[in-house]
Amino acid sequence: MTVRWMWAFLDTIEGDADDSEAFWHTVTRTEVSARRGERGEFATLLPVRGDAWVKVQHVIEGGGVHLDLDVDRPPTEVAAEATRLGATEVAHHDDVIVMTSPGGFTFCLTSWANTGSPTTQVRDGESDLLDQVCIDVPSDLYAAELDFWERLTGWQRRTGALPEFTSLTRPDGIPVRLLFQRLGEPNGPVTGHIDFACRDRAASREAHVAAGAMVVSEHEFWTVMRDPVGRIYCLTHRLP
């Protein structure tokens, strides 16, 4: 299969959702679309230029980050292949199939033909850009999780500057980069967080703090942040 577009989804407990969305549309310089879903639980962050690639969801429990993959084959076919590779099907809602990876990371499969997926992400001139989902994997699960995503997407892996990081080389036009971080603990759930590419990390940090975030820790290549409702994310030293 071919991934034609990839969405980063920010899932937030309903009681925190309004504060979360206010923060995220501010720091991404977007507008929140009209709401969708039975409970009005879905919305899209609409950029000033180009097409959207970030969505938000109100959830009853849990929260965090997940991915939506718009694929060029029927999602049922892709779901069968993903299952063969070690994924688990969780739910089937109309044309959306909810799955978890071998390590338990949530992703959804949707039909590119049915959704009329956008194809243009504007990066030129942006001071920073929410452009990466980092999948955080306990060390004992790392090899299997990385192998699953490489085989599912067909994207080649690339070793990072630090040994605990590996990325998958996204094709031209895909808006979300996938990075995998090997954690120190051997076991536990596979989770994920959002990363921004920053032209000037200090300036982005200042803007995010002004919007309500807190600095958690500083590192050579990234800054760990916490949004107003407790979501951890990073500002990274990469050009948008």
Coordinates of C-alpha atoms in Angstrom, one line a residue:
M1 CA 0.0 0.0 0.0
T2 CA 1.0 3.6 -0.4
V3 CA 0.4 6.2 2.3
R4 CA -1.0 9.3 0.5
W5 CA -1.4 11.6 3.5
M6 CA -0.7 11.3 7.2
W7 CA -2.5 13.1 10.0
A8 CA -1.2 13.8 13.5
F9 CA -4.1 13.5 16.0
L10 CA -4.0 15.2 19.4
D11 CA -6.4 13.3 21.7
T12 CA -7.5 15.1 24.9
I13 CA -9.8 14.3 27.8
E14 CA -13.0 16.2 27.3
G15 CA -12.6 18.3 30.5
D16 CA -9.2 19.6 29.2
A17 CA -10.0 19.8 25.6
D18 CA -11.0 23.5 25.3
D19 CA -7.8 24.7 27.0
S20 CA -5.7 22.2 24.9
E21 CA -7.2 23.4 21.6
A22 CA -6.8 27.1 22.5
F23 CA -3.1 26.5 23.1
W24 CA -2.4 24.3 20.1
H25 CA -4.2 26.5 17.6
T26 CA -2.2 29.5 19.0
V27 CA 1.2 27.8 18.7
T28 CA 0.5 26.3 15.3
R29 CA -0.9 29.6 14.1
T30 CA -4.1 27.8 12.8
E31 CA -7.8 28.1 13.2
V32 CA -10.0 25.4 14.6
S33 CA -12.5 24.1 12.0
A34 CA -16.2 23.4 12.6
R35 CA -16.7 20.4 14.8
R36 CA -17.6 16.9 13.6
G37 CA -18.8 13.6 15.0
E38 CA -21.7 12.5 17.2
R39 CA -20.4 14.4 20.2
G40 CA -18.7 17.1 18.2
E41 CA -15.5 15.4 19.2
F42 CA -13.4 16.0 16.1
A43 CA -11.9 19.2 14.6
T44 CA -9.1 20.1 12.2
L45 CA -6.4 22.8 12.8
L46 CA -6.5 24.8 9.6
P47 CA -3.4 26.6 8.5
V48 CA -3.4 30.0 6.8
R49 CA -1.7 28.6 3.7
G50 CA -1.8 25.1 2.3
D51 CA -3.7 22.0 3.6
A52 CA -4.2 20.7 7.1
W53 CA -2.4 17.8 8.6
V54 CA -3.2 18.1 12.4
K55 CA -6.6 17.1 13.9
V56 CA -7.9 17.2 17.5
Q57 CA -10.2 14.9 19.3
H58 CA -12.1 15.0 22.6
V59 CA -11.9 11.5 24.3
I60 CA -13.6 10.1 27.3
E61 CA -10.4 8.5 28.7
G62 CA -6.8 8.1 27.7
G63 CA -5.6 10.9 25.5
G64 CA -2.2 11.4 23.9
V65 CA -1.3 11.2 20.2
H66 CA -2.3 8.9 17.4
L67 CA -1.8 8.7 13.6
D68 CA -4.3 8.5 10.8
L69 CA -3.0 7.0 7.5
D70 CA -4.9 7.8 4.3
V71 CA -4.1 4.9 2.1
D72 CA -4.6 4.2 -1.6
R73 CA -6.1 0.7 -1.1
P74 CA -9.3 -0.3 0.7
P75 CA -8.6 0.1 4.4
T76 CA -9.9 -3.4 5.0
E77 CA -7.1 -4.8 2.8
V78 CA -4.5 -2.7 4.5
A79 CA -5.8 -3.7 7.9
A80 CA -5.5 -7.4 7.0
E81 CA -1.9 -6.8 6.0
A82 CA -1.2 -4.8 9.2
T83 CA -2.7 -7.7 11.2
R84 CA -0.4 -10.1 9.5
L85 CA 2.5 -7.9 10.5
G86 CA 1.5 -7.9 14.1
A87 CA -1.1 -5.2 14.6
T88 CA -4.5 -5.6 16.3
E89 CA -7.8 -4.3 14.9
V90 CA -9.7 -2.4 17.7
A91 CA -12.7 -1.0 16.0
H92 CA -14.3 -0.4 12.6
H93 CA -16.3 2.8 12.2
D94 CA -17.7 3.2 8.7
D95 CA -14.6 3.9 6.6
V96 CA -12.2 4.2 9.5
I97 CA -10.4 1.2 11.0
V98 CA -8.8 1.7 14.4
M99 CA -5.8 -0.4 15.1
T100 CA -2.9 -0.8 17.5
S101 CA 0.7 -1.6 16.6
P102 CA 2.5 -4.6 18.1
G103 CA 3.5 -2.4 21.0
G104 CA 0.1 -0.9 21.5
F105 CA 0.4 2.5 19.7
T106 CA -3.0 3.6 18.2
F107 CA -3.4 4.4 14.5
C108 CA -6.3 4.6 12.1
L109 CA -6.6 3.6 8.4
T110 CA -8.8 5.6 6.1
S111 CA -9.3 5.6 2.4
W112 CA -7.5 8.3 0.5
A113 CA -10.0 8.0 -2.4
N114 CA -13.0 8.5 0.0
T115 CA -11.6 11.4 2.1
G116 CA -10.4 13.5 -0.8
S117 CA -7.1 14.0 1.1
P118 CA -5.2 17.2 0.8
T119 CA -1.8 17.1 -0.8
T120 CA 0.0 20.4 -0.1
Q121 CA 1.8 21.4 3.1
V122 CA 3.4 24.8 3.2
R123 CA 6.7 25.0 5.1
D124 CA 8.4 28.0 3.4
G125 CA 8.6 31.0 5.7
E126 CA 7.4 29.2 8.9
S127 CA 9.3 29.9 12.1
D128 CA 8.5 26.5 13.4
L129 CA 6.3 23.6 12.3
L130 CA 4.5 20.7 14.0
D131 CA 5.9 18.2 11.6
Q132 CA 6.9 15.0 13.6
V133 CA 5.4 12.3 15.7
C134 CA 8.0 10.6 17.9
I135 CA 7.0 7.1 18.9
D136 CA 8.5 6.3 22.3
V137 CA 9.3 2.6 22.5
P138 CA 10.5 0.5 25.5
S139 CA 13.9 -1.1 24.6
D140 CA 12.6 -4.7 24.5
L141 CA 9.9 -3.8 22.0
Y142 CA 12.0 -1.4 19.9
A143 CA 13.2 -3.8 17.1
A144 CA 9.7 -5.3 16.5
E145 CA 7.9 -1.9 16.6
L146 CA 10.4 -0.3 14.2
D147 CA 10.2 -3.3 11.8
F148 CA 6.4 -3.2 11.8
W149 CA 6.2 0.4 10.8
E150 CA 9.0 0.1 8.2
R151 CA 7.2 -2.9 6.6
L152 CA 3.7 -1.3 6.8
T153 CA 4.7 2.0 5.2
G154 CA 7.4 0.7 3.0
W155 CA 9.6 3.7 4.1
Q156 CA 13.2 3.0 4.7
R157 CA 14.8 3.5 8.1
R158 CA 17.5 6.0 8.8
T159 CA 19.8 6.0 11.8
G160 CA 19.6 9.2 13.9
A161 CA 22.5 11.4 15.2
L162 CA 22.0 9.7 18.6
P163 CA 21.9 5.9 18.8
E164 CA 18.5 5.8 20.5
F165 CA 16.8 7.5 17.6
T166 CA 15.7 6.1 14.2
S167 CA 13.5 7.8 11.6
L168 CA 11.6 6.5 8.6
T169 CA 12.3 8.4 5.4
R170 CA 8.9 9.9 4.4
P171 CA 8.2 10.3 0.7
D172 CA 8.0 13.8 -0.8
G173 CA 4.7 15.4 0.1
I174 CA 3.9 13.5 3.3
P175 CA 3.4 16.1 6.0
V176 CA 4.3 14.1 9.1
R177 CA 7.8 12.6 9.9
L178 CA 8.0 9.4 12.0
L179 CA 10.8 9.2 14.5
F180 CA 11.3 6.3 16.9
Q181 CA 13.0 6.7 20.3
R182 CA 14.3 3.7 22.2
L183 CA 13.5 4.3 25.9
G184 CA 15.6 3.2 28.8
E185 CA 13.0 1.0 30.4
P186 CA 12.7 -2.5 28.9
N187 CA 8.9 -2.8 29.0
G188 CA 5.7 -0.8 29.0
P189 CA 3.3 0.7 26.5
V190 CA 4.4 2.3 23.3
T191 CA 3.3 5.9 23.3
G192 CA 4.0 9.0 21.3
H193 CA 4.6 12.8 21.4
I194 CA 4.6 15.7 19.0
D195 CA 7.8 17.5 17.9
F196 CA 8.2 20.9 16.3
A197 CA 11.0 21.8 13.8
C198 CA 12.3 25.2 14.9
R199 CA 14.2 27.8 12.9
D200 CA 15.1 29.5 16.2
R201 CA 14.5 27.2 19.1
A202 CA 14.9 29.9 21.7
A203 CA 12.4 32.2 20.0
S204 CA 9.9 29.3 19.6
R205 CA 10.3 28.4 23.3
E206 CA 9.5 32.0 24.3
A207 CA 6.4 32.0 22.1
H208 CA 5.2 28.7 23.5
V209 CA 5.7 29.8 27.1
A210 CA 3.8 33.0 26.4
A211 CA 0.9 30.8 25.1
G212 CA 0.8 28.8 28.3
A213 CA 3.4 26.1 28.1
M214 CA 6.2 25.2 30.6
V215 CA 9.8 24.3 29.9
V216 CA 10.5 20.8 31.4
S217 CA 14.2 20.4 30.4
E218 CA 16.8 21.6 27.9
H219 CA 19.0 19.4 25.8
E220 CA 21.5 19.9 23.1
F221 CA 19.2 19.3 20.2
W222 CA 15.7 19.7 21.8
T223 CA 13.7 21.3 24.5
V224 CA 11.1 19.3 26.4
M225 CA 7.9 21.3 27.0
R226 CA 4.6 20.7 28.7
D227 CA 1.3 22.2 27.4
P228 CA -1.3 23.8 29.7
V229 CA -3.1 20.4 30.2
G230 CA 0.0 18.4 30.8
R231 CA 0.9 17.0 27.3
I232 CA 4.6 16.6 26.8
Y233 CA 6.1 17.6 23.5
C234 CA 9.4 18.8 22.1
L235 CA 10.9 21.8 20.2
T236 CA 13.7 20.4 18.1
H237 CA 16.7 22.0 16.3
R238 CA 15.6 21.3 12.7
L239 CA 14.7 23.6 9.9
P240 CA 10.9 23.5 9.1

